PDB file of C-alpha atoms in Angstrom:
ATOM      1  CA  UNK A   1      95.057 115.447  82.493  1.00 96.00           C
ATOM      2  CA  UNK A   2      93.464 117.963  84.920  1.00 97.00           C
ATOM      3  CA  UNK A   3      95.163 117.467  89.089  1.00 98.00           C
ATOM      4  CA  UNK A   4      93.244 118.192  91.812  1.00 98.00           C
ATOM      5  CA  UNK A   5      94.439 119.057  95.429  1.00 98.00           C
ATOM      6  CA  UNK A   6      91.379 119.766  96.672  1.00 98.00           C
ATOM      7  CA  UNK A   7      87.960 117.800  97.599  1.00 98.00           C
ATOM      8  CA  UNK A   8      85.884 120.221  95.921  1.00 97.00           C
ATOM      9  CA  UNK A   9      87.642 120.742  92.315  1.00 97.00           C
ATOM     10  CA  UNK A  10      87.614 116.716  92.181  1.00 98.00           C
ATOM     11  CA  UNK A  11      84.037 116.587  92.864  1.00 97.00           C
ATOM     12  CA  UNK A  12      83.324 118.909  90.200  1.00 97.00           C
ATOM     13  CA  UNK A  13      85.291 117.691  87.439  1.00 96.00           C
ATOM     14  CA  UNK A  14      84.232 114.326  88.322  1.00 96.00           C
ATOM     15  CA  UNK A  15      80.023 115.564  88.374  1.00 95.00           C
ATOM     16  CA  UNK A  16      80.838 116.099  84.363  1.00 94.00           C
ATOM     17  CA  UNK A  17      82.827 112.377  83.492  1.00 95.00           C
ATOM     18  CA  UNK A  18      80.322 109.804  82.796  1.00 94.00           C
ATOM     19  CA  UNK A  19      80.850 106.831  84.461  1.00 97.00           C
ATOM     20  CA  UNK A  20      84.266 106.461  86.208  1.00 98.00           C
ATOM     21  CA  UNK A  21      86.865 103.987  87.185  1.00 98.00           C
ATOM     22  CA  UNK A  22      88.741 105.239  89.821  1.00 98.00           C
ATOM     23  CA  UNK A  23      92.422 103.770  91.084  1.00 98.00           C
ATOM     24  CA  UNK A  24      93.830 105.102  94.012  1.00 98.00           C
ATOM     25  CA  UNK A  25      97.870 104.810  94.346  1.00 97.00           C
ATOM     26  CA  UNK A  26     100.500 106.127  97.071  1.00 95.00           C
ATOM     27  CA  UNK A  27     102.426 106.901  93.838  1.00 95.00           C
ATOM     28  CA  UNK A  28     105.832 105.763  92.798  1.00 92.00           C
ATOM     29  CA  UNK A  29     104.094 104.429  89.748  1.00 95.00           C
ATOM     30  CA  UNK A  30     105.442 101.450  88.036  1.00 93.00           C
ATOM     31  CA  UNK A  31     103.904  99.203  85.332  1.00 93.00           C
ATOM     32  CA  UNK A  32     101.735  97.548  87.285  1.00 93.00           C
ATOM     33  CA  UNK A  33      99.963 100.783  88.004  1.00 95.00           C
ATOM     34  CA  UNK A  34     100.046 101.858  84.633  1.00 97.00           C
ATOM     35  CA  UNK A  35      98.453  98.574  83.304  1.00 96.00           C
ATOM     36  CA  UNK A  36      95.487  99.070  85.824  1.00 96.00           C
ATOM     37  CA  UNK A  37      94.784 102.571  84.714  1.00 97.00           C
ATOM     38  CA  UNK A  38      94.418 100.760  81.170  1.00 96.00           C
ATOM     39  CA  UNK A  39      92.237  98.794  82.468  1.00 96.00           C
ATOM     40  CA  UNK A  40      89.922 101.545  83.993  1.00 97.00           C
ATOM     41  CA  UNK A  41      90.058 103.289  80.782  1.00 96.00           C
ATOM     42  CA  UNK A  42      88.452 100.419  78.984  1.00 96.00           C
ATOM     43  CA  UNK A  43      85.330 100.137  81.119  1.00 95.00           C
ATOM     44  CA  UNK A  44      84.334 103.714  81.882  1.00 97.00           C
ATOM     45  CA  UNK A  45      84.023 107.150  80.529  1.00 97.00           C
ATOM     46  CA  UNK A  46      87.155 108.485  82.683  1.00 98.00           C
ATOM     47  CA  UNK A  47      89.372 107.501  84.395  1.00 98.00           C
ATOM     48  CA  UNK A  48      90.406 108.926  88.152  1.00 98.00           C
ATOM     49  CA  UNK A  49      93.389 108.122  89.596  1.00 98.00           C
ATOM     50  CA  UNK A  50      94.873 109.057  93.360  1.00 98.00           C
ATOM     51  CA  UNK A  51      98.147 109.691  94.700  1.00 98.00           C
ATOM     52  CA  UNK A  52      98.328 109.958  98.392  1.00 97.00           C
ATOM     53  CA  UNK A  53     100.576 108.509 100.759  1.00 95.00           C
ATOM     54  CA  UNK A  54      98.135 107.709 103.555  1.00 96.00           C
ATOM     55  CA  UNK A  55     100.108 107.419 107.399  1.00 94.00           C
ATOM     56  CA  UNK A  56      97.459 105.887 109.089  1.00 94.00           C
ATOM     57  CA  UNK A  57      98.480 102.773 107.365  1.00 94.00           C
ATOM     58  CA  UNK A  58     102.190 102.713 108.133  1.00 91.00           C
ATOM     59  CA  UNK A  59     103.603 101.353 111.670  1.00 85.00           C
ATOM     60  CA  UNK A  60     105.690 102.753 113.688  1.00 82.00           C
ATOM     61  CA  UNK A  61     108.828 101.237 112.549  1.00 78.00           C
ATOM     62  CA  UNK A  62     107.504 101.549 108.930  1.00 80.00           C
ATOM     63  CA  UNK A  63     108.887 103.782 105.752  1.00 77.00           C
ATOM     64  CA  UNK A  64     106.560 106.496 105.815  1.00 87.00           C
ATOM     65  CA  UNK A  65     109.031 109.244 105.640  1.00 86.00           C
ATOM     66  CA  UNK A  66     110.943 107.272 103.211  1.00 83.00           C
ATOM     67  CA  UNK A  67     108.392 106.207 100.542  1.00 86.00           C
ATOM     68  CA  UNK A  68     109.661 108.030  97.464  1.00 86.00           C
ATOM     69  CA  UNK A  69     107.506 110.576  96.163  1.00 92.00           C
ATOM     70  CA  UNK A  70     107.659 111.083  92.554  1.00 94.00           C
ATOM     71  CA  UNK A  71     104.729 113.733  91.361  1.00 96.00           C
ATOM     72  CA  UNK A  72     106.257 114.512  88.282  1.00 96.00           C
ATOM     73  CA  UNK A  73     107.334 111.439  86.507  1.00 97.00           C
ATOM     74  CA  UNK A  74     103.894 109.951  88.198  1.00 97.00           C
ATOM     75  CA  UNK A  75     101.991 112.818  86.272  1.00 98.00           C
ATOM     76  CA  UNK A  76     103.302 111.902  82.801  1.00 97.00           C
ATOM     77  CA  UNK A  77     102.734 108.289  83.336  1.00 97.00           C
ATOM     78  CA  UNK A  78      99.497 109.160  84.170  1.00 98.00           C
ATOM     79  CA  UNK A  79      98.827 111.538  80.989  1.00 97.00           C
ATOM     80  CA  UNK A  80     100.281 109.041  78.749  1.00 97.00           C
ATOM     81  CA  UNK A  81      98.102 106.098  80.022  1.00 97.00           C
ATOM     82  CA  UNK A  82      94.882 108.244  79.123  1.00 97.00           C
ATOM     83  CA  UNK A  83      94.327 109.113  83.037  1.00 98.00           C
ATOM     84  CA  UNK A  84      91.323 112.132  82.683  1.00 97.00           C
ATOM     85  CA  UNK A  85      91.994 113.926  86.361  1.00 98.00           C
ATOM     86  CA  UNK A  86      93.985 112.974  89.022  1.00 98.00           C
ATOM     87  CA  UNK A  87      93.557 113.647  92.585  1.00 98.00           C
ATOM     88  CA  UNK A  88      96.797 114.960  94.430  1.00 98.00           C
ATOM     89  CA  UNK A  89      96.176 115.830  98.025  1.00 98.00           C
ATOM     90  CA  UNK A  90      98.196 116.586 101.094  1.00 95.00           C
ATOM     91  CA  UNK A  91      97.503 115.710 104.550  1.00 95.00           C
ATOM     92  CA  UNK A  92      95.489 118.610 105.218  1.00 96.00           C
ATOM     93  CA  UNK A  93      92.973 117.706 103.113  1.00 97.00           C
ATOM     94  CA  UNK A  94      92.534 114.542 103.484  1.00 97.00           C
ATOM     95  CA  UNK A  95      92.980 115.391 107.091  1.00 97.00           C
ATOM     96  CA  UNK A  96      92.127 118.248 108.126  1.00 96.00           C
ATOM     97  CA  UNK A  97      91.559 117.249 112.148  1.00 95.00           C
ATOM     98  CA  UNK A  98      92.941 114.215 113.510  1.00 94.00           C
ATOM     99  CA  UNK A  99      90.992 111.073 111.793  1.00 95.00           C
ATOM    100  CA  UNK A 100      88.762 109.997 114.971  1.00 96.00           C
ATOM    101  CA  UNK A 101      86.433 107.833 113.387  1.00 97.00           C
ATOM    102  CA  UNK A 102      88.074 104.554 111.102  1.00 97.00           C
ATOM    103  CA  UNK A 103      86.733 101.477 109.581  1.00 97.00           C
ATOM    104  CA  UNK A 104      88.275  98.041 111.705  1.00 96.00           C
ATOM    105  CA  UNK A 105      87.731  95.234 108.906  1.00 96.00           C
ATOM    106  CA  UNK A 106      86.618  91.649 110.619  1.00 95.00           C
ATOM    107  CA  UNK A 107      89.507  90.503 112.982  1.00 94.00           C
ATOM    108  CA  UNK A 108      89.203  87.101 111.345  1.00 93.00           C
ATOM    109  CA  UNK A 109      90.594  88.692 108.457  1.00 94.00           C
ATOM    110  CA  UNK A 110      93.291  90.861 109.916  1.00 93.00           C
ATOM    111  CA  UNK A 111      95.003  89.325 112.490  1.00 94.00           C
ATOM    112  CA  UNK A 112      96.315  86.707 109.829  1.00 96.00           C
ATOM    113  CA  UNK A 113      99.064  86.939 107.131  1.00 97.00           C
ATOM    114  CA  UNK A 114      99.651  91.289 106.523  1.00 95.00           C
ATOM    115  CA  UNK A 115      98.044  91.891 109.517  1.00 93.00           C
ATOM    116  CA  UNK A 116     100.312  89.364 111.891  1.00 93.00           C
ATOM    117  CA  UNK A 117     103.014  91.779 111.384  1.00 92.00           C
ATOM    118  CA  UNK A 118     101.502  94.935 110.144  1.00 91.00           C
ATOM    119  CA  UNK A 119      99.192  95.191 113.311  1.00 90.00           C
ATOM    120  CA  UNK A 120      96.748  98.358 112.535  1.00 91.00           C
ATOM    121  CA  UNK A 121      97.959  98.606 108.780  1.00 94.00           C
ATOM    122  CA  UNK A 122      94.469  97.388 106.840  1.00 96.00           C
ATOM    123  CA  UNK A 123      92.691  99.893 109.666  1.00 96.00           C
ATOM    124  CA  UNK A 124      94.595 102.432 107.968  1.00 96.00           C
ATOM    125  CA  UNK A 125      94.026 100.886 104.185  1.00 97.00           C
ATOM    126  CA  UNK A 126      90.331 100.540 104.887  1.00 98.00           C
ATOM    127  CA  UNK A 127      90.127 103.914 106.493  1.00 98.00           C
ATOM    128  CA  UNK A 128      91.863 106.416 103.368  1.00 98.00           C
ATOM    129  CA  UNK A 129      89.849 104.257 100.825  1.00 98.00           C
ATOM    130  CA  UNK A 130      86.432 104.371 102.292  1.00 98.00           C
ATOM    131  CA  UNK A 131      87.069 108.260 102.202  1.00 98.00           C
ATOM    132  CA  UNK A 132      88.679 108.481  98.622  1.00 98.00           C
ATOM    133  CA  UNK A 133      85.486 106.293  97.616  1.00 98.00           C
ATOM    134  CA  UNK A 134      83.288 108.997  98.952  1.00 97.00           C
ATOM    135  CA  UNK A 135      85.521 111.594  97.773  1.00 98.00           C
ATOM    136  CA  UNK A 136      85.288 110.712  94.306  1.00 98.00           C
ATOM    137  CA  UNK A 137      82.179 108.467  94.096  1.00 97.00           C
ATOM    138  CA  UNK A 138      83.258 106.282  90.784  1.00 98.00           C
ATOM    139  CA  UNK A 139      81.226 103.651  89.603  1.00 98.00           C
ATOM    140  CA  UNK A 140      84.492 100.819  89.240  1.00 98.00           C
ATOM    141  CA  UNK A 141      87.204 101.038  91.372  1.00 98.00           C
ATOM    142  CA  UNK A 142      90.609  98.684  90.789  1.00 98.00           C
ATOM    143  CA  UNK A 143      92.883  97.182  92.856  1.00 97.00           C
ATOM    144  CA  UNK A 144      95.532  95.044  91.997  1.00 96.00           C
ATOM    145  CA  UNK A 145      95.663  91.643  92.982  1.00 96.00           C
ATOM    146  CA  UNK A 146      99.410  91.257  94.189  1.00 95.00           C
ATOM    147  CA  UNK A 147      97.942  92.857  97.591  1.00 95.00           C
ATOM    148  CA  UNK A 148      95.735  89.509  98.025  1.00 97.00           C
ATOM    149  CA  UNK A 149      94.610  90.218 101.397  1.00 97.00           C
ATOM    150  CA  UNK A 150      94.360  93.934 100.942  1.00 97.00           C
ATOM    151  CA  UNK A 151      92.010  93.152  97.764  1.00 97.00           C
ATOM    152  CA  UNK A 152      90.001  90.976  99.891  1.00 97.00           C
ATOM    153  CA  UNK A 153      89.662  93.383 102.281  1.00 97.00           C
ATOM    154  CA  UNK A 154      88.267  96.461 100.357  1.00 98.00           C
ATOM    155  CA  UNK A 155      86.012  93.783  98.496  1.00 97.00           C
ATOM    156  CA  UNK A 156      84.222  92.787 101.837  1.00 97.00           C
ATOM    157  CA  UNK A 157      84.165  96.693 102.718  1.00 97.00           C
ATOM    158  CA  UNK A 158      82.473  97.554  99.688  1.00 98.00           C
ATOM    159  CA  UNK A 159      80.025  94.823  99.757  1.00 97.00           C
ATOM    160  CA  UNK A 160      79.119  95.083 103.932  1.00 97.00           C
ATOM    161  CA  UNK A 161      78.602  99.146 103.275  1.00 97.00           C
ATOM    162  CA  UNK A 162      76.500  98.870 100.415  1.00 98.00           C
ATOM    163  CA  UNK A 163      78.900 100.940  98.501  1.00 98.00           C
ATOM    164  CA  UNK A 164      77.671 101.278  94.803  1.00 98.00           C
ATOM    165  CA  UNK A 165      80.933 100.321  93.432  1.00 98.00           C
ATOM    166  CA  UNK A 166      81.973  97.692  91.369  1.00 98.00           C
ATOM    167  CA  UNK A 167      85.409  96.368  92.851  1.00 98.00           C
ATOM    168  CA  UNK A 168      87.660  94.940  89.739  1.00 97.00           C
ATOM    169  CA  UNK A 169      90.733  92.948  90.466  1.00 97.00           C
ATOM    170  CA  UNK A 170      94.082  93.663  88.575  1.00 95.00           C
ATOM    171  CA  UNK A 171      96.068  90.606  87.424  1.00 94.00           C
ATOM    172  CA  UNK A 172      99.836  90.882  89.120  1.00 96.00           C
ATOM    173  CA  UNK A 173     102.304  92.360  86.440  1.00 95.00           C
ATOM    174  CA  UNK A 174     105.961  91.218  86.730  1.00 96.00           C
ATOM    175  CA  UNK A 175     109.090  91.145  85.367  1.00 96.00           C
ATOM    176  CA  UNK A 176     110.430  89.301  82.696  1.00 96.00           C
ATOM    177  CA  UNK A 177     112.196  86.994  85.520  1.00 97.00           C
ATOM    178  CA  UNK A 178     108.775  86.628  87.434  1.00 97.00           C
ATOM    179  CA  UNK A 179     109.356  89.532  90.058  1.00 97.00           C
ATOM    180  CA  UNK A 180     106.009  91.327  90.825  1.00 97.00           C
ATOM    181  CA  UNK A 181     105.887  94.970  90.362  1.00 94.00           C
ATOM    182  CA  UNK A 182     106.425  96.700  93.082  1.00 93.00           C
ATOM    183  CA  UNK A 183     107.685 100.318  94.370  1.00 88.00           C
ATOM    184  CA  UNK A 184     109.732  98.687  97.119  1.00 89.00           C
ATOM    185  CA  UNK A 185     111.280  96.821  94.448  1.00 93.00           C
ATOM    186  CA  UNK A 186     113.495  99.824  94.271  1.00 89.00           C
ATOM    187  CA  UNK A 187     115.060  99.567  97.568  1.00 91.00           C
ATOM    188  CA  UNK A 188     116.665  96.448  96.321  1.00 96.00           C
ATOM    189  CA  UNK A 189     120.193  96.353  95.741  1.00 96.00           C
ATOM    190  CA  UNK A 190     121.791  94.860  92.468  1.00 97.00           C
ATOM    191  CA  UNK A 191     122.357  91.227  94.092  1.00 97.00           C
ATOM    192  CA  UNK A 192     119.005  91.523  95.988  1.00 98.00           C
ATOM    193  CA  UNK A 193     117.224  92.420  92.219  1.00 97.00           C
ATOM    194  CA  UNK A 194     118.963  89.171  90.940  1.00 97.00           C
ATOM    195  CA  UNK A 195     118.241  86.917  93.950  1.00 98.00           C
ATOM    196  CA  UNK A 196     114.350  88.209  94.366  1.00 98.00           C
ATOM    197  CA  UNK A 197     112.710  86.101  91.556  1.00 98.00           C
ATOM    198  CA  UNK A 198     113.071  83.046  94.026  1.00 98.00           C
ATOM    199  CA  UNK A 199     110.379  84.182  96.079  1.00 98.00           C
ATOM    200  CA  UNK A 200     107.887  83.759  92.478  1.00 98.00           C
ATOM    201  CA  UNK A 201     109.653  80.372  91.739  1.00 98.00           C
ATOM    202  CA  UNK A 202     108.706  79.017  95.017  1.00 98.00           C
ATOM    203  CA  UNK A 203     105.078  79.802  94.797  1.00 98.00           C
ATOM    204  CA  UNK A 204     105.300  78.387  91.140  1.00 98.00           C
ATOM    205  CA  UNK A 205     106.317  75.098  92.555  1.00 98.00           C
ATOM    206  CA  UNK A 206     103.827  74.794  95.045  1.00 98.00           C
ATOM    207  CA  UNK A 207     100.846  75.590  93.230  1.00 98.00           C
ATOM    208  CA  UNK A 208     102.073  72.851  90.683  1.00 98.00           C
ATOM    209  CA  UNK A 209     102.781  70.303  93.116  1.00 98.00           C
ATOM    210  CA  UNK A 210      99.421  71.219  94.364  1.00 97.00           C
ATOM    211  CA  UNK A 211      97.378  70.884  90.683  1.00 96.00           C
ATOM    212  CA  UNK A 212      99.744  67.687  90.384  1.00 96.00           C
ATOM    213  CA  UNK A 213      97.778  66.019  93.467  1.00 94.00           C
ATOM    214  CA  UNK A 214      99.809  67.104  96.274  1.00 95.00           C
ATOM    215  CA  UNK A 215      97.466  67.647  98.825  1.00 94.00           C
ATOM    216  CA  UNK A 216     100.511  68.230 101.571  1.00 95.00           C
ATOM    217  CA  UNK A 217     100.288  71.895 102.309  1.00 96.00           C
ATOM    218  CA  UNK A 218     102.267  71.811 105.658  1.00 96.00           C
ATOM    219  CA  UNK A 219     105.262  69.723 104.108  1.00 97.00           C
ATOM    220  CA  UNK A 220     105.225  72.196 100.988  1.00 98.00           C
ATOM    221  CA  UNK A 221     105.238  75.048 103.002  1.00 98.00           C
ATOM    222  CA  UNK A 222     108.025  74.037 104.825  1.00 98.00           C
ATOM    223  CA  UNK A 223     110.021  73.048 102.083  1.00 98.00           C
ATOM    224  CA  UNK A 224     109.824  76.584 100.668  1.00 98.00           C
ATOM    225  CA  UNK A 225     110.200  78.461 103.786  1.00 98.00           C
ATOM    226  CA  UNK A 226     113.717  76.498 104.184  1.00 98.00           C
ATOM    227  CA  UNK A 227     114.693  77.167 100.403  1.00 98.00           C
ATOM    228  CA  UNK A 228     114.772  80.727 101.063  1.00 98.00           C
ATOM    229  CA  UNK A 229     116.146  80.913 104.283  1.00 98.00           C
ATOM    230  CA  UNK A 230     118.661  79.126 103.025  1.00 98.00           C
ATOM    231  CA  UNK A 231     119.392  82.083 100.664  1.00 98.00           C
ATOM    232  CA  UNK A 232     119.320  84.896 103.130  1.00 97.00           C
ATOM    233  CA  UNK A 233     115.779  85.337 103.488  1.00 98.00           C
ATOM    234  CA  UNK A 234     113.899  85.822 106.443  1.00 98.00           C
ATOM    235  CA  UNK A 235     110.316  84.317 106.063  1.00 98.00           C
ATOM    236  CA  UNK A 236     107.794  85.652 107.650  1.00 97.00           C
ATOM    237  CA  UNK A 237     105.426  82.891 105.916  1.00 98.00           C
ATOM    238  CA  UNK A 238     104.455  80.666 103.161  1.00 98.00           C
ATOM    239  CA  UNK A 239     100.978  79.362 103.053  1.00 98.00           C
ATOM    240  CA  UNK A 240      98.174  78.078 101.101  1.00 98.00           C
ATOM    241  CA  UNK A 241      94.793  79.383 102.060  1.00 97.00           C
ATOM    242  CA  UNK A 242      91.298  79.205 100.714  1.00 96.00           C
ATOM    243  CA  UNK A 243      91.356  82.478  98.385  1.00 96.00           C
ATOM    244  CA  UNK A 244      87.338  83.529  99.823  1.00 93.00           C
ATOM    245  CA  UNK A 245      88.644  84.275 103.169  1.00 94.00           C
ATOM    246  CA  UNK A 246      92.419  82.989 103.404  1.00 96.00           C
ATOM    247  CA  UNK A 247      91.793  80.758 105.963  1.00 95.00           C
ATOM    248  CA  UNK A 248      93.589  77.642 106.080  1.00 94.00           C
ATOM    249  CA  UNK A 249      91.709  74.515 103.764  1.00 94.00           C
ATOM    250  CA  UNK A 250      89.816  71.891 105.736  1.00 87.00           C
ATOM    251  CA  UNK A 251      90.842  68.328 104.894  1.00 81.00           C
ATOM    252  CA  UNK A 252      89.349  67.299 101.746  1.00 78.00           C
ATOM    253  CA  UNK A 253      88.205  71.511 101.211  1.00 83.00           C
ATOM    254  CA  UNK A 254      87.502  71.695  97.327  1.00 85.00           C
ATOM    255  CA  UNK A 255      87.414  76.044  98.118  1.00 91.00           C
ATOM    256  CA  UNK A 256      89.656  77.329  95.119  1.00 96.00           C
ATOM    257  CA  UNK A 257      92.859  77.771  97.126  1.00 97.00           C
ATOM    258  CA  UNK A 258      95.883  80.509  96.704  1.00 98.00           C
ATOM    259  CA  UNK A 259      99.504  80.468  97.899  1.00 98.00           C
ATOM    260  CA  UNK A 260     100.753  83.778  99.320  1.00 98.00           C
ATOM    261  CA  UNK A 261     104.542  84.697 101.001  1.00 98.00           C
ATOM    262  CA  UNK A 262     106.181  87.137 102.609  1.00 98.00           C
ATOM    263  CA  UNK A 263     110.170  87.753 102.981  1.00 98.00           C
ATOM    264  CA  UNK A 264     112.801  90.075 103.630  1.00 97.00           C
ATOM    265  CA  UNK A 265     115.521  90.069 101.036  1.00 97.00           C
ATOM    266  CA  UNK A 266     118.119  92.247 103.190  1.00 96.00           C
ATOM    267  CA  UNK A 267     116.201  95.261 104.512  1.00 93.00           C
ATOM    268  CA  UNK A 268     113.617  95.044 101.961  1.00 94.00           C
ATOM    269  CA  UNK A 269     110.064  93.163 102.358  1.00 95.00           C
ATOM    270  CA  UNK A 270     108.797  91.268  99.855  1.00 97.00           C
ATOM    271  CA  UNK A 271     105.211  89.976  99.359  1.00 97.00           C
ATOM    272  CA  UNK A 272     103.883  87.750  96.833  1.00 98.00           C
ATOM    273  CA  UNK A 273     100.938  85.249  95.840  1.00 98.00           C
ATOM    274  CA  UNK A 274      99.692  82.871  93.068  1.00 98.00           C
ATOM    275  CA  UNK A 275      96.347  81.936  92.533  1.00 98.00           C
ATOM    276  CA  UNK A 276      96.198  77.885  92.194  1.00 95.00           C
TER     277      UNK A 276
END
């Protein structure tokens, strides 16, 4: 596997790959990662992957200075998944003034869920990935679906920009117990680790009451928001939305639906979903 740290050896190595599949990362790889970059690998010539943890998508009060950086055990997860060239930068290239100029997705789409209490945080997401996309110029580019509104996002981007990229989605990996994959996962203490699974179990429940007939969002909702509380989370929501646009479903809306959360488990956040 051949790193890059600048814009210029990327774009070389990646003018002699074929057709590419790109995935960018903030790193901290876990298996979730890893099984995306297998996917890349079986529908292109190459496979590109990033590691850059981007600050314009981080709040004030956010982990930016904490978020672990882990280059080298990244780099041979990378090699051993069949990664081709990697893409490594620091701030200063990607950049190199102050960014001035940044995509704002559709307000309809960001002021709800993520974006209720991560105000400016898909600015930032839309923002870095627009300019890896042009940095590297693949021809598929994945993103995992356990970031629901985040994939949704960077799907409408791609499609109102013309981009010619093909956006794949990444099926959620988890652990045995149902946890997603995730790198915050790791801030978790040992009681936390054993308690987290609930968050999965409740979404489980409502999309089956939901394919059993129950047609009840609100009282669902509310039933799962007090299970956890009642086990030291703090909810920030529970909801079923139409996946399309994750608006809330009309009365009588036949729109294929999904069921997303989001908790704190201690000082740790937690985010989740389950397609119904």
């Amino acid at each position: 596997m051949q790193i890059h740290t600048t814009i210029e050896s990327l774009r070389a190595a990646r003018a002699a790959a074929g057709k590419v599949a790109f995935v960018p990362t903030m790193g901290n790889l876990h298996e979730g990662h890893i099984t995306l970059m297998r996917q890349a690998g079986e529908r292109a010539d190459a496979v590109i992957a990033s590691i850059f943890v981007n600050r314009l998508q981080f709040g004030p009060r956010e982990d930016f200075d904490k978020y672990p950086r882990t280059l080298a055990a990244d780099c041979e997860r990378l090699e051993a998944a069949g990664v081709a060239h990697l893409f490594a930068p620091d701030e200063t290239v990607m950049y190199p003034t102050p960014q001035q100029y940044h995509v704002d997705p559709a307000p309809a789409h960001v002021s709800i869920l993520e974006g209720e209490f991560r105000a400016g945080h898909f600015r930032g997401v839309a923002t870095v990935v627009l300019k890896l996309l042009n940095i590297v110029q693949p021809d598929i580019a994945l993103f995992g679906k356990k970031d629901y509104q985040q994939l949704m996002v960077l799907s409408n981007m791609v499609r109102e920009f013309a981009l010619p990229v093909e956006v794949l989605p990444g099926e959620t990996v988890r652990a045995p117990d149902g946890l997603a994959l995730s790198s915050r996962n790791g801030y978790l203490s040992a009681a936390e680790r054993a308690e987290a699974p609930r968050l999965y179990r409740q979404l489980t429940a409502i999309r089956d009451a939901v394919l059993a007939g129950d047609r009840d969002f609100l009282k669902l909702e509310t039933m799962a928001v007090a299970e956890l509380a009642a086990h030291g989370w703090r909810p920030d929501y529970v909801t079923v939305r139409r996946r399309a646009d994750l608006q809330p479903p009309a009365h009588g809306d036949a729109a294929p639906l999904v069921v997303l959360a989001a908790a704190k488990l201690g000082t740790t956040r937690l985010i989740d979903n389950l397609e119904i």
